[in-house]
Amino acid sequence: MNARKHVKNGVTYLSGLELYCSDQLDLHKIPYEYEKETYVLQERTVVSQPIYKPRKVKGFKVKQLVQISKICLPIRYTPDFIVEKNGVLFIIECKGLETDTFKIKLKLFKKYMHDNDLNCVYMTPSTKTQVRQSIEIIQNHKP
């Protein structure tokens, strides 16, 4: 099931939970950026080995193995909200449903945070209650 988009002040939020998080940040006068920062978790790669995938080929009823591009596009991750407070980044990723793709990107982002020594607090609220808890964590955090 896909989330419904919501527009507020000219910004399109991809789910009701994201909109709620924005409302809560505004209510508590916490400045934030929405989907402004993108992290490259894996650079573009060109592999030397041949890669074959099933593809439709004219004249065949069944998909045939065809050699495809050896270029692997970069893996990027754009968190929903970033709050900066006292030199600490608070990253809020509103997730109603964690897809397999998100789970992999989260693992890669955890490694990115470690490798790049990011001074951040990462939160993935999936309910309105957890969004409010995220706000409390930001408000109560001591550097």
Coordinates of N, CA and C in Angstrom, one line a residue:
M1 N 0.8 -1.2 0.0 CA 0.0 0.0 0.0 C 0.9 1.2 0.0
N2 N 0.6 2.2 -0.9 CA 1.4 3.4 -1.0 C 0.8 4.5 -0.1
A3 N 1.7 5.3 0.5 CA 1.3 6.4 1.3 C 0.7 7.5 0.4
R4 N -0.2 8.3 1.0 CA -0.8 9.4 0.3 C 0.0 10.6 0.5
K5 N 0.3 11.4 -0.6 CA 1.0 12.6 -0.5 C 0.2 13.7 0.1
H6 N 0.9 14.7 0.8 CA 0.2 15.8 1.4 C 1.1 17.1 1.1
V7 N 0.4 18.2 0.8 CA 1.1 19.4 0.6 C 0.8 20.4 1.7
K8 N 1.9 21.1 2.2 CA 1.8 22.1 3.2 C 2.9 23.2 2.9
N9 N 2.4 24.4 2.8 CA 3.3 25.5 2.5 C 4.2 25.3 1.2
G10 N 3.6 24.6 0.2 CA 4.3 24.4 -1.0 C 5.2 23.2 -1.0
V11 N 5.3 22.5 0.1 CA 6.2 21.3 0.2 C 5.3 20.1 0.2
T12 N 5.7 19.1 -0.6 CA 5.0 17.9 -0.8 C 5.6 16.8 0.1
Y13 N 4.9 16.4 1.1 CA 5.3 15.3 2.0 C 4.7 14.0 1.5
L14 N 5.5 13.0 1.6 CA 5.2 11.7 0.9 C 4.3 10.8 1.8
S15 N 4.0 11.2 3.0 CA 3.0 10.4 3.8 C 2.4 11.3 4.9
G16 N 1.3 10.9 5.4 CA 0.7 11.6 6.5 C 1.6 11.6 7.8
L17 N 2.4 10.6 8.0 CA 3.3 10.6 9.1 C 4.4 11.7 8.9
E18 N 4.9 11.9 7.7 CA 5.9 13.0 7.4 C 5.2 14.3 7.7
L19 N 4.0 14.5 7.3 CA 3.3 15.8 7.5 C 3.1 16.0 9.0
Y20 N 2.7 14.9 9.7 CA 2.6 15.1 11.2 C 3.9 15.5 11.8
C21 N 5.0 14.8 11.4 CA 6.3 15.2 11.9 C 6.6 16.6 11.7
S22 N 6.4 17.1 10.5 CA 6.6 18.5 10.2 C 5.7 19.4 11.1
D23 N 4.5 19.0 11.3 CA 3.6 19.8 12.1 C 4.1 19.9 13.6
Q24 N 4.6 18.8 14.1 CA 5.2 18.7 15.4 C 6.4 19.5 15.6
L25 N 7.3 19.4 14.6 CA 8.5 20.2 14.6 C 8.2 21.7 14.6
D26 N 7.2 22.1 13.8 CA 6.8 23.5 13.7 C 6.1 23.9 15.0
L27 N 5.3 23.1 15.6 CA 4.6 23.4 16.9 C 5.6 23.6 18.0
H28 N 6.7 22.9 18.0 CA 7.7 23.0 19.0 C 8.9 24.0 18.6
K29 N 8.6 24.7 17.5 CA 9.6 25.7 17.0 C 11.0 25.2 16.8
I30 N 11.0 24.0 16.3 CA 12.3 23.3 16.0 C 12.6 23.5 14.5
P31 N 13.6 24.2 14.1 CA 13.9 24.4 12.7 C 14.5 23.1 12.1
Y32 N 14.1 22.8 10.9 CA 14.4 21.6 10.2 C 14.5 21.8 8.7
E33 N 15.2 20.8 8.1 CA 15.2 20.7 6.6 C 14.5 19.4 6.2
Y34 N 13.7 19.5 5.2 CA 13.0 18.3 4.7 C 13.6 17.9 3.3
E35 N 14.1 16.7 3.3 CA 14.7 16.0 2.1 C 15.7 17.0 1.4
K36 N 16.6 17.6 2.1 CA 17.5 18.5 1.6 C 18.9 17.9 1.4
E37 N 19.3 16.9 2.2 CA 20.6 16.4 2.2 C 20.5 14.9 1.6
T38 N 21.4 14.7 0.7 CA 21.5 13.3 0.1 C 22.9 12.8 0.4
Y39 N 23.0 11.6 0.9 CA 24.2 10.9 1.2 C 24.5 9.8 0.1
V40 N 25.7 9.8 -0.4 CA 26.1 8.7 -1.3 C 26.7 7.6 -0.5
L41 N 25.9 6.5 -0.5 CA 26.3 5.3 0.4 C 27.2 4.4 -0.4
Q42 N 27.1 4.4 -1.7 CA 28.0 3.6 -2.5 C 28.2 4.3 -3.8
E43 N 29.5 4.5 -4.2 CA 29.8 5.3 -5.4 C 29.4 4.4 -6.7
R44 N 29.3 5.1 -7.8 CA 29.1 4.4 -9.1 C 30.2 3.5 -9.3
T45 N 29.9 2.3 -9.8 CA 30.9 1.3 -10.0 C 30.8 0.7 -11.4
V46 N 31.9 0.4 -12.0 CA 31.9 -0.4 -13.2 C 32.6 -1.7 -12.9
V47 N 31.9 -2.8 -13.2 CA 32.4 -4.1 -12.9 C 33.1 -4.7 -14.1
S48 N 34.1 -5.5 -14.0 CA 34.8 -6.0 -15.1 C 34.2 -7.3 -15.6
Q49 N 33.4 -8.0 -14.8 CA 32.8 -9.3 -15.1 C 31.6 -9.1 -16.0
P50 N 31.3 -10.0 -16.9 CA 30.1 -9.8 -17.7 C 28.9 -10.2 -16.8
I51 N 27.7 -9.5 -17.0 CA 26.5 -9.7 -16.3 C 25.4 -10.0 -17.3
Y52 N 24.7 -11.1 -17.0 CA 23.5 -11.4 -17.9 C 22.3 -11.4 -17.0
K53 N 21.2 -10.9 -17.6 CA 19.9 -10.9 -17.0 C 18.8 -11.3 -18.0
P54 N 17.7 -11.9 -17.5 CA 16.7 -12.2 -18.5 C 16.0 -11.0 -19.1
R55 N 15.9 -10.9 -20.4 CA 15.2 -9.8 -21.1 C 14.4 -10.4 -22.2
K56 N 13.4 -9.6 -22.6 CA 12.6 -10.0 -23.8 C 13.4 -9.7 -25.0
V57 N 13.4 -10.7 -25.9 CA 14.2 -10.6 -27.1 C 13.2 -10.9 -28.3
K58 N 13.3 -10.0 -29.3 CA 12.4 -10.2 -30.4 C 12.6 -11.5 -31.1
G59 N 11.5 -12.2 -31.3 CA 11.5 -13.5 -32.0 C 11.5 -14.7 -31.0
F60 N 11.6 -14.4 -29.7 CA 11.5 -15.4 -28.7 C 10.3 -15.2 -27.8
K61 N 9.6 -16.3 -27.4 CA 8.5 -16.2 -26.5 C 8.9 -16.1 -25.1
V62 N 10.0 -16.7 -24.7 CA 10.5 -16.7 -23.4 C 11.7 -15.8 -23.3
K63 N 11.8 -15.1 -22.1 CA 13.0 -14.2 -21.9 C 14.3 -14.9 -22.1
Q64 N 15.2 -14.2 -22.7 CA 16.6 -14.8 -22.9 C 17.6 -14.1 -22.0
L65 N 18.7 -14.8 -21.7 CA 19.7 -14.1 -20.9 C 20.5 -13.2 -21.9
V66 N 20.6 -11.9 -21.5 CA 21.3 -11.0 -22.4 C 22.3 -10.2 -21.5
Q67 N 23.5 -10.0 -22.1 CA 24.5 -9.2 -21.4 C 24.0 -7.8 -21.2
I68 N 24.1 -7.3 -20.0 CA 23.7 -5.9 -19.7 C 24.9 -5.1 -19.3
S69 N 24.6 -3.8 -19.1 CA 25.6 -2.8 -18.7 C 26.4 -3.3 -17.5
K70 N 27.7 -3.0 -17.5 CA 28.5 -3.3 -16.3 C 28.6 -2.1 -15.3
I71 N 27.7 -1.1 -15.6 CA 27.7 0.1 -14.7 C 26.7 -0.1 -13.6
C72 N 27.2 0.0 -12.3 CA 26.3 0.0 -11.2 C 26.1 1.4 -10.7
L73 N 24.9 1.9 -10.7 CA 24.7 3.3 -10.3 C 24.9 3.5 -8.8
P74 N 25.2 4.7 -8.4 CA 25.4 4.9 -7.0 C 24.2 4.6 -6.2
I75 N 24.4 4.3 -4.9 CA 23.3 4.1 -4.0 C 23.2 5.4 -3.1
R76 N 22.1 6.1 -3.2 CA 21.9 7.3 -2.4 C 20.8 7.2 -1.4
Y77 N 20.9 8.0 -0.4 CA 19.9 8.0 0.7 C 19.6 9.5 1.1
T78 N 18.4 9.8 1.0 CA 17.9 11.2 1.4 C 17.0 11.0 2.6
P79 N 17.4 11.4 3.8 CA 16.5 11.3 5.0 C 15.4 12.3 4.9
D80 N 14.3 12.0 5.6 CA 13.1 12.9 5.6 C 13.5 14.2 6.2
F81 N 13.9 14.2 7.5 CA 14.1 15.5 8.2 C 15.5 15.5 8.8
I82 N 16.1 16.7 8.8 CA 17.4 16.9 9.5 C 17.2 18.1 10.4
V83 N 17.5 17.9 11.6 CA 17.5 19.0 12.6 C 18.9 19.2 13.1
E84 N 19.5 20.4 13.1 CA 20.8 20.6 13.7 C 20.6 21.4 15.0
K85 N 21.2 20.9 16.0 CA 21.1 21.5 17.3 C 22.4 21.3 18.1
N86 N 23.1 22.4 18.4 CA 24.3 22.4 19.2 C 25.4 21.4 18.5
G87 N 25.5 21.5 17.2 CA 26.5 20.7 16.5 C 26.1 19.2 16.3
V88 N 24.9 18.9 16.7 CA 24.5 17.5 16.5 C 23.4 17.5 15.4
L89 N 23.5 16.5 14.5 CA 22.5 16.3 13.5 C 21.5 15.3 14.1
F90 N 20.2 15.6 14.0 CA 19.1 14.7 14.4 C 18.5 14.3 13.1
I91 N 18.5 13.1 12.7 CA 18.0 12.6 11.5 C 16.7 11.8 11.8
I92 N 15.6 12.3 11.2 CA 14.3 11.6 11.4 C 13.8 11.0 10.1
E93 N 13.7 9.7 10.0 CA 13.2 9.0 8.9 C 11.8 8.4 9.2
C94 N 10.8 9.0 8.8 CA 9.4 8.5 9.1 C 9.1 7.3 8.2
K95 N 8.9 6.2 8.9 CA 8.7 4.9 8.2 C 7.5 4.2 8.7
G96 N 6.4 4.2 7.9 CA 5.2 3.4 8.3 C 5.6 1.9 8.0
L97 N 6.2 1.6 6.9 CA 6.5 0.2 6.5 C 7.9 0.2 6.0
E98 N 8.8 -0.6 6.6 CA 10.2 -0.7 6.2 C 10.3 -1.8 5.1
T99 N 10.6 -1.3 3.9 CA 10.8 -2.2 2.8 C 12.2 -2.8 2.8
D100 N 12.4 -3.8 2.0 CA 13.7 -4.5 2.0 C 14.7 -3.5 1.5
T101 N 14.4 -2.6 0.5 CA 15.3 -1.6 0.0 C 15.7 -0.7 1.2
F102 N 14.7 -0.2 2.0 CA 15.1 0.7 3.1 C 16.0 0.0 4.1
K103 N 15.7 -1.3 4.4 CA 16.6 -2.0 5.4 C 18.0 -2.1 4.9
I104 N 18.2 -2.3 3.6 CA 19.6 -2.3 3.1 C 20.2 -0.9 3.2
K105 N 19.5 0.1 2.8 CA 20.0 1.5 2.8 C 20.3 1.9 4.2
L106 N 19.5 1.5 5.2 CA 19.7 1.8 6.6 C 21.1 1.2 7.1
K107 N 21.3 -0.1 6.7 CA 22.6 -0.7 7.1 C 23.7 0.0 6.4
L108 N 23.6 0.4 5.2 CA 24.7 1.2 4.5 C 24.9 2.5 5.2
F109 N 23.7 3.2 5.6 CA 23.8 4.5 6.2 C 24.5 4.4 7.6
K110 N 24.2 3.3 8.3 CA 24.8 3.1 9.6 C 26.4 3.0 9.4
K111 N 26.8 2.3 8.4 CA 28.2 2.2 8.1 C 28.8 3.6 7.7
Y112 N 28.0 4.3 6.9 CA 28.4 5.7 6.5 C 28.6 6.5 7.7
M113 N 27.7 6.5 8.7 CA 27.7 7.3 9.9 C 29.0 6.9 10.7
H114 N 29.3 5.6 10.8 CA 30.5 5.2 11.5 C 31.8 5.6 10.8
D115 N 31.8 5.3 9.5 CA 33.0 5.6 8.7 C 33.4 7.1 8.6
N116 N 32.3 7.9 8.6 CA 32.5 9.4 8.5 C 32.4 10.1 9.8
D117 N 32.3 9.3 10.9 CA 32.2 9.9 12.3 C 31.2 11.0 12.4
L118 N 30.0 10.7 11.9 CA 28.9 11.7 11.9 C 28.4 11.9 13.4
N119 N 28.4 13.1 13.8 CA 27.8 13.4 15.1 C 26.3 13.6 15.0
C120 N 25.6 12.4 15.1 CA 24.2 12.5 14.8 C 23.4 11.5 15.7
V121 N 22.1 11.7 15.7 CA 21.2 10.9 16.4 C 20.2 10.5 15.3
Y122 N 20.0 9.2 15.1 CA 19.1 8.7 14.0 C 17.9 8.1 14.6
M123 N 16.7 8.5 14.1 CA 15.4 8.0 14.6 C 14.5 7.6 13.4
T124 N 13.8 6.5 13.6 CA 12.9 6.0 12.6 C 11.5 5.8 13.2
P125 N 10.8 6.9 13.5 CA 9.4 6.7 14.0 C 8.5 6.2 13.0
S126 N 7.6 5.3 13.5 CA 6.6 4.7 12.6 C 5.2 5.0 13.0
T127 N 5.0 5.7 14.1 CA 3.7 6.1 14.6 C 3.8 7.6 15.1
K128 N 2.6 8.2 15.3 CA 2.6 9.6 15.8 C 3.2 9.7 17.2
T129 N 3.0 8.6 18.0 CA 3.5 8.6 19.4 C 5.1 8.6 19.3
Q130 N 5.6 7.8 18.4 CA 7.1 7.8 18.2 C 7.6 9.1 17.6
V131 N 6.8 9.8 16.8 CA 7.2 11.1 16.3 C 7.3 12.1 17.5
R132 N 6.3 12.1 18.4 CA 6.4 12.9 19.6 C 7.6 12.6 20.5
Q133 N 7.9 11.3 20.6 CA 9.1 10.8 21.4 C 10.4 11.4 20.7
S134 N 10.4 11.4 19.4 CA 11.6 11.9 18.7 C 11.8 13.4 19.0
I135 N 10.7 14.1 19.0 CA 10.7 15.6 19.4 C 11.3 15.7 20.8
E136 N 10.8 14.9 21.7 CA 11.3 14.9 23.1 C 12.8 14.6 23.2
I137 N 13.3 13.7 22.4 CA 14.7 13.3 22.3 C 15.5 14.5 21.9
I138 N 15.0 15.2 20.8 CA 15.7 16.4 20.4 C 15.7 17.5 21.4
Q139 N 14.6 17.7 22.0 CA 14.5 18.8 23.0 C 15.4 18.5 24.3
N140 N 15.5 17.3 24.7 CA 16.2 16.9 25.9 C 17.6 16.5 25.7
H141 N 18.1 16.5 24.5 CA 19.4 16.0 24.2 C 20.5 17.0 24.8
K142 N 21.4 16.5 25.5 CA 22.5 17.3 26.1 C 23.8 17.0 25.3
P143 N 24.4 18.0 24.8 CA 25.7 17.8 23.9 C 26.8 17.2 24.8

